[in-house]
């Protein structure tokens, strides 16, 4: 089994004591950051990990943000800073389900989460545990560790990381916040993990009486030399026996120099103990005593056990190639003399800085996968880097505490002159070959989740540009023999507008690549200008790639990749880019069909909902409908207000599932409720009749419903529920409560189900709110928390107009671009003073 360095980080056999997490000091995010960072570091150590990440919920309900990244450089993993709760990743699953996910090795991870391994195709194991307290989920705590092929994560490690997550959950639940909930909305905090590879440096002080020939020391001095305190003082002869003879003579010489000097002097000497370990001795002393008097020869000093540090440094300086030691955050801790020469930087400009920032030409995006491979995998990584002085061969060797980087002059690669080294074109490590394949796989998997043209373009921006070090992207789509700009990023504002709507007869590279079906590559803007004289150029001087977007032989458009610097394109890169263009074209063609079908489906759904509510005396009603944004399927949420001979019937419901079937069932249920209400049936009869109707229409389909029959004159009402959420009621004095109405099972389950009726009274100025679960439900958060937030918001509205109240209740939901479920809201209020006619019976809002 392959492991890092000298082996897996040890952890105690016994469980750690259940110590509470430290309290937060100061306001968010400082206090929160401290608690999260400590918990992540503790989790990594508890299960023998080498790195980890802690995700927290954010103000965006569907988004987890990376709050802490431990043992890895933050910027190099920027692509994983944001995690959607519905994406097929173990982080998201652990958060959604509240259940931990344990992955022993890459094979298991690939089988269960192929998109994770497509983005990080390296052999590591991982653990993901939700951070929970009671029914509330705050985030997930994740740890990366060496793979254990064929071996599941053992029970002891599961208990250890679960205990860390539980303590953190309790600490977060007790943490006071101004917003009412703990969340993370900033960039991740990078945490350095403690080193385990080197023994601790030990210090000791001593006192040397030259006249008596004896030496005494403190506990540290005794521990280093291996003597007992009760045996002190020891003679010089005993001390000499504990060091090498030649070093002993050097020590006497240094002592003699210090003792014979008229001035205070300090001398240092490195000597070797009899066990071979190097020690540093610093001796201070003088012959003259206080006020010029002669004192007894007396020396004091320090003894330091250095481990192997200086020996390694001196040995590395003698090597013919460059050597750097880099910690897991990328910071240089040591560089030998040849590393200074090959990198063109003195040690003073390297030590303490991130390697790829101190040496920018080592920080190109094309090399990031190699660094990630070395940080996540125990396998050595090798690649070539071009310099003005020639090619440089770079090798990365990983360990728990960081990387050893070796540098040596390399031979020019065999591919196209001027090309930079792209992922997978290095000198042939297993990680290189994995990297060469993973970008197309990652893009293909990500494109399967993109259903709109905008989502496709965003995926290309996130996956394609970083893979090749690109900075600009433009996508043009073909419509009626003209290319129209659909997406752009990185280009000067307005520069591409002049090319929007160009015909297929224009002599432009973006047109020619589509009409010929051949990709076009230009190593610099000068090359582009020579090929297309007079073409407008932007301020960038870098390379350009023009890719045809063709799906199953049908032209879709063209894609432009821009680079900040001139560069070549190796044959492998050209092949991969051309293949990726085909994937993008297929996704865009699918997105076009989605846009058309989605517009048709939304139109159908819109036609099934009432666009204007009836206007009646003494009662005002307002409805709002907000469709979900994920997927093409329409939902089954509905509402209605019906005038009957007994008063005004107010109803809201939610059919299980999505799609045309759910929408059709929703339309039939709404018609059934309306027909039963107009016929004068009681609330209980309306509900039982609708239940039997649903069972007859579609066995196996079910729906929730809340129905209220209200007399506008008196405010008396009767309410009945079938598995639906409890309504909210705000009294005229502002007191707002969640009603406790009895109810029956959801519709469509039991033909003989009964639905009890509860009396209700709506005072003048009171507001009754009926809603569907899309308004209050968020992944990882108990629905009661969402209902309480809605109750507080309704209470804060005071005497605001009912339409403004409805808009305010939906305001937060409107801000979220990713809504997995539709939202229906229906408000009813009795007048205090008759409002204007324009305020009554407001049309439903279906943006």
Coordinates of C-alpha atoms in Angstrom, one line a residue, residues 436-704:
X436 CA -4.1 14.7 -20.1
X437 CA -7.5 12.9 -20.0
X438 CA -9.3 14.5 -17.2
X439 CA -10.1 17.9 -18.7
X440 CA -12.2 16.5 -21.5
X441 CA -13.9 14.2 -19.1
X442 CA -14.5 16.9 -16.6
X443 CA -16.0 19.2 -19.2
X444 CA -18.2 16.5 -20.7
X445 CA -19.6 15.6 -17.3
X446 CA -20.2 19.2 -16.3
X447 CA -21.9 19.9 -19.7
X448 CA -24.5 17.2 -19.0
X449 CA -25.8 19.3 -16.1
X450 CA -26.0 22.5 -18.1
X451 CA -29.4 22.9 -19.7
X452 CA -29.4 26.5 -20.9
X453 CA -27.0 28.3 -23.3
X454 CA -25.9 30.5 -20.4
X455 CA -25.1 27.5 -18.2
X456 CA -23.2 25.9 -21.0
X457 CA -21.1 29.0 -21.5
X458 CA -20.4 29.3 -17.8
X459 CA -19.2 25.7 -17.7
X460 CA -16.9 26.3 -20.6
X461 CA -15.5 29.4 -18.8
X462 CA -14.9 27.5 -15.6
X463 CA -13.5 24.3 -17.1
X464 CA -11.9 25.1 -20.5
X465 CA -10.1 28.4 -19.9
X466 CA -8.2 27.2 -16.8
X467 CA -7.2 24.0 -18.5
X468 CA -5.2 25.9 -21.2
X469 CA -4.3 29.1 -19.4
X470 CA -6.8 31.1 -21.4
X471 CA -8.0 34.6 -20.3
X472 CA -10.7 35.4 -22.9
X473 CA -13.7 33.5 -24.3
X474 CA -16.3 34.4 -26.8
X475 CA -19.1 32.2 -28.1
X476 CA -21.1 33.1 -31.3
X477 CA -24.3 31.2 -32.3
X478 CA -25.5 30.8 -35.8
X479 CA -29.0 32.1 -36.6
X480 CA -30.3 32.7 -40.2
X481 CA -26.8 32.6 -41.7
X482 CA -25.5 35.2 -39.2
X483 CA -23.3 34.8 -36.2
X484 CA -24.6 36.5 -33.0
X485 CA -22.5 37.0 -29.9
X486 CA -24.0 34.8 -27.1
X487 CA -21.3 35.0 -24.4
X488 CA -18.0 36.8 -23.7
X489 CA -15.5 37.2 -20.9
X490 CA -12.1 38.8 -20.7
X491 CA -12.4 41.0 -23.8
X492 CA -12.4 44.9 -23.6
X493 CA -15.9 46.2 -23.1
X494 CA -17.7 46.6 -26.4
X495 CA -14.8 45.3 -28.5
X496 CA -16.7 42.3 -29.8
X497 CA -19.9 44.2 -30.6
X498 CA -18.6 45.1 -34.1
X499 CA -18.5 41.3 -34.9
X500 CA -22.1 40.7 -33.7
X501 CA -24.4 39.7 -36.5
X502 CA -21.8 39.2 -39.2
X503 CA -22.8 37.1 -42.2
X504 CA -21.2 33.9 -43.3
X505 CA -19.6 35.7 -46.2
X506 CA -17.4 37.9 -44.0
X507 CA -13.7 37.2 -44.1
X508 CA -13.1 36.7 -40.4
X509 CA -11.5 33.8 -38.6
X510 CA -14.6 33.2 -36.5
X511 CA -16.7 32.8 -39.7
X512 CA -14.1 30.8 -41.6
X513 CA -13.6 28.2 -38.8
X514 CA -17.3 27.5 -39.0
X515 CA -17.7 27.4 -42.8
X516 CA -14.7 25.2 -43.3
X517 CA -15.1 23.1 -40.2
X518 CA -11.3 23.5 -39.4
X519 CA -10.0 25.0 -36.2
X520 CA -7.6 28.0 -36.6
X521 CA -4.6 28.6 -34.3
X522 CA -2.5 31.7 -34.1
X523 CA 0.5 31.9 -31.9
X524 CA 0.3 35.7 -31.6
X525 CA -1.8 38.6 -32.7
X526 CA 0.9 39.4 -35.3
X527 CA 0.2 36.0 -36.9
X528 CA -3.5 36.7 -36.8
X529 CA -3.0 40.2 -38.4
X530 CA -0.9 38.7 -41.2
X531 CA -3.5 36.1 -42.0
X532 CA -6.4 38.6 -41.9
X533 CA -5.1 42.0 -42.9
X534 CA -7.1 44.9 -41.6
X535 CA -8.9 42.9 -38.9
X536 CA -9.6 44.9 -35.7
X537 CA -7.3 43.9 -32.9
X538 CA -7.7 44.4 -29.2
X539 CA -4.9 45.5 -26.8
X540 CA -3.8 41.9 -26.1
X541 CA -0.8 40.5 -27.8
X542 CA -1.3 36.9 -27.0
X543 CA -2.4 33.9 -29.0
X544 CA -5.9 33.0 -30.4
X545 CA -7.7 29.8 -31.1
X546 CA -10.9 29.8 -33.2
X547 CA -12.9 26.5 -32.9
X548 CA -15.9 25.4 -35.0
X549 CA -19.0 24.4 -33.1
X550 CA -20.5 21.7 -35.1
X551 CA -23.0 19.2 -33.7
X552 CA -23.8 16.0 -35.7
X553 CA -22.8 17.7 -38.9
X554 CA -25.0 20.8 -38.2
X555 CA -23.2 24.2 -37.7
X556 CA -24.0 25.7 -34.3
X557 CA -21.5 28.6 -34.1
X558 CA -17.9 29.3 -33.2
X559 CA -15.8 29.6 -30.1
X560 CA -12.8 32.0 -29.6
X561 CA -10.1 31.4 -26.9
X562 CA -7.8 34.2 -26.1
X563 CA -4.4 34.2 -24.3
X564 CA -2.5 37.1 -22.7
X565 CA 0.9 36.0 -24.0
X566 CA 2.1 34.5 -27.3
X567 CA 2.2 30.7 -27.2
X568 CA 2.2 27.7 -29.4
X569 CA -0.3 24.8 -29.5
X570 CA 1.1 21.3 -29.4
X571 CA -0.5 18.6 -31.5
X572 CA -2.1 17.1 -28.4
X573 CA -3.6 20.5 -27.4
X574 CA -5.1 21.0 -30.9
X575 CA -6.7 17.6 -30.9
X576 CA -8.1 18.0 -27.4
X577 CA -9.5 21.5 -28.2
X578 CA -11.1 20.3 -31.4
X579 CA -12.8 17.4 -29.5
X580 CA -14.0 19.8 -26.7
X581 CA -15.5 22.1 -29.3
X582 CA -17.7 19.2 -30.5
X583 CA -18.9 18.6 -26.9
X584 CA -19.7 22.3 -26.5
X585 CA -21.6 22.3 -29.8
X586 CA -23.7 19.3 -28.7
X587 CA -24.5 21.0 -25.4
X588 CA -25.4 24.3 -27.0
X589 CA -27.7 22.5 -29.5
X590 CA -29.4 20.7 -26.6
X591 CA -29.7 24.0 -24.8
X592 CA -31.5 25.6 -27.8
X593 CA -34.1 22.9 -27.7
X594 CA -34.4 23.3 -24.0
X595 CA -35.0 27.0 -24.3
X596 CA -37.8 26.4 -26.8
X597 CA -39.4 23.6 -24.9
X598 CA -39.1 25.4 -21.6
X599 CA -40.8 28.5 -23.0
X600 CA -43.7 26.2 -24.3
X601 CA -44.0 24.4 -20.9
X602 CA -44.0 27.7 -19.0
X603 CA -46.7 29.0 -21.3
X604 CA -48.8 25.9 -20.6
X605 CA -48.3 26.3 -16.8
X606 CA -49.1 30.0 -16.9
X607 CA -52.4 29.2 -18.7
X608 CA -53.4 26.8 -15.9
X609 CA -53.1 29.5 -13.1
X610 CA -55.6 32.3 -12.6
X611 CA -54.3 35.7 -13.9
X612 CA -56.8 37.8 -11.9
X613 CA -58.4 37.1 -8.6
X614 CA -62.1 38.0 -8.0
X615 CA -62.8 41.5 -6.4
X616 CA -65.2 41.2 -3.5
X617 CA -66.3 43.7 -0.8
X618 CA -64.4 43.8 2.5
X619 CA -61.7 41.3 1.4
X620 CA -58.5 41.7 -0.5
X621 CA -56.5 38.9 -2.0
X622 CA -53.1 38.8 -3.6
X623 CA -51.2 35.9 -5.2
X624 CA -47.6 35.4 -6.3
X625 CA -46.1 32.6 -8.3
X626 CA -42.3 32.1 -8.8
X627 CA -41.2 29.2 -11.0
X628 CA -38.1 27.2 -10.1
X629 CA -34.9 27.7 -12.2
X630 CA -33.4 24.2 -12.1
X631 CA -34.3 21.9 -14.9
X632 CA -36.9 22.3 -17.6
X633 CA -39.9 20.6 -15.9
X634 CA -42.7 22.8 -14.7
X635 CA -44.1 22.3 -11.2
X636 CA -47.4 21.4 -9.7
X637 CA -47.9 24.4 -7.3
X638 CA -51.3 26.1 -7.7
X639 CA -53.7 28.5 -6.0
X640 CA -57.2 29.8 -6.5
X641 CA -59.8 32.1 -5.1
X642 CA -63.4 31.2 -5.9
X643 CA -66.7 33.1 -5.3
X644 CA -69.4 30.8 -3.9
X645 CA -72.9 31.3 -2.5
X646 CA -71.4 30.7 1.0
X647 CA -68.5 33.1 0.8
X648 CA -65.1 33.2 -0.7
X649 CA -63.1 29.9 -1.1
X650 CA -59.3 30.3 -0.9
X651 CA -57.2 27.3 -1.9
X652 CA -53.5 26.4 -2.4
X653 CA -51.9 23.1 -3.3
X654 CA -48.8 21.3 -4.5
X655 CA -48.8 18.2 -6.7
X656 CA -45.9 15.9 -6.1
X657 CA -43.1 15.9 -8.7
X658 CA -42.5 18.1 -11.8
X659 CA -43.1 17.9 -15.5
X660 CA -46.1 17.8 -17.8
X661 CA -47.8 15.1 -15.8
X662 CA -47.6 17.2 -12.6
X663 CA -48.8 20.3 -14.4
X664 CA -51.8 18.4 -15.9
X665 CA -52.7 17.0 -12.6
X666 CA -52.5 20.4 -11.1
X667 CA -54.9 21.8 -13.6
X668 CA -57.4 19.0 -13.0
X669 CA -57.2 19.4 -9.3
X670 CA -57.7 23.1 -9.5
X671 CA -60.8 22.6 -11.7
X672 CA -62.1 19.9 -9.4
X673 CA -61.8 22.1 -6.3
X674 CA -63.4 25.0 -8.1
X675 CA -66.3 22.9 -9.3
X676 CA -67.0 21.4 -5.9
X677 CA -66.7 24.8 -4.2
X678 CA -69.1 26.5 -6.7
X679 CA -71.6 23.6 -6.2
X680 CA -72.0 24.6 -2.6
X681 CA -70.1 21.7 -1.0
X682 CA -68.7 22.1 2.5
X683 CA -65.0 22.4 3.1
X684 CA -64.8 18.7 4.2
X685 CA -66.8 17.6 1.1
X686 CA -64.5 19.6 -1.2
X687 CA -61.4 17.9 0.3
X688 CA -62.8 14.4 0.3
X689 CA -64.2 14.8 -3.2
X690 CA -60.9 16.1 -4.5
X691 CA -59.1 13.2 -2.9
X692 CA -61.3 10.7 -4.7
X693 CA -60.9 12.6 -7.9
X694 CA -57.1 12.4 -7.7
X695 CA -57.2 8.7 -7.0
X696 CA -59.4 8.1 -10.0
X697 CA -57.4 10.4 -12.3
X698 CA -53.9 9.2 -11.5
X699 CA -53.3 6.3 -9.0
X700 CA -49.9 6.8 -7.4
X701 CA -49.9 10.5 -7.7
X702 CA -50.4 12.6 -4.6
X703 CA -50.8 16.2 -3.6
X704 CA -51.1 18.5 -0.6

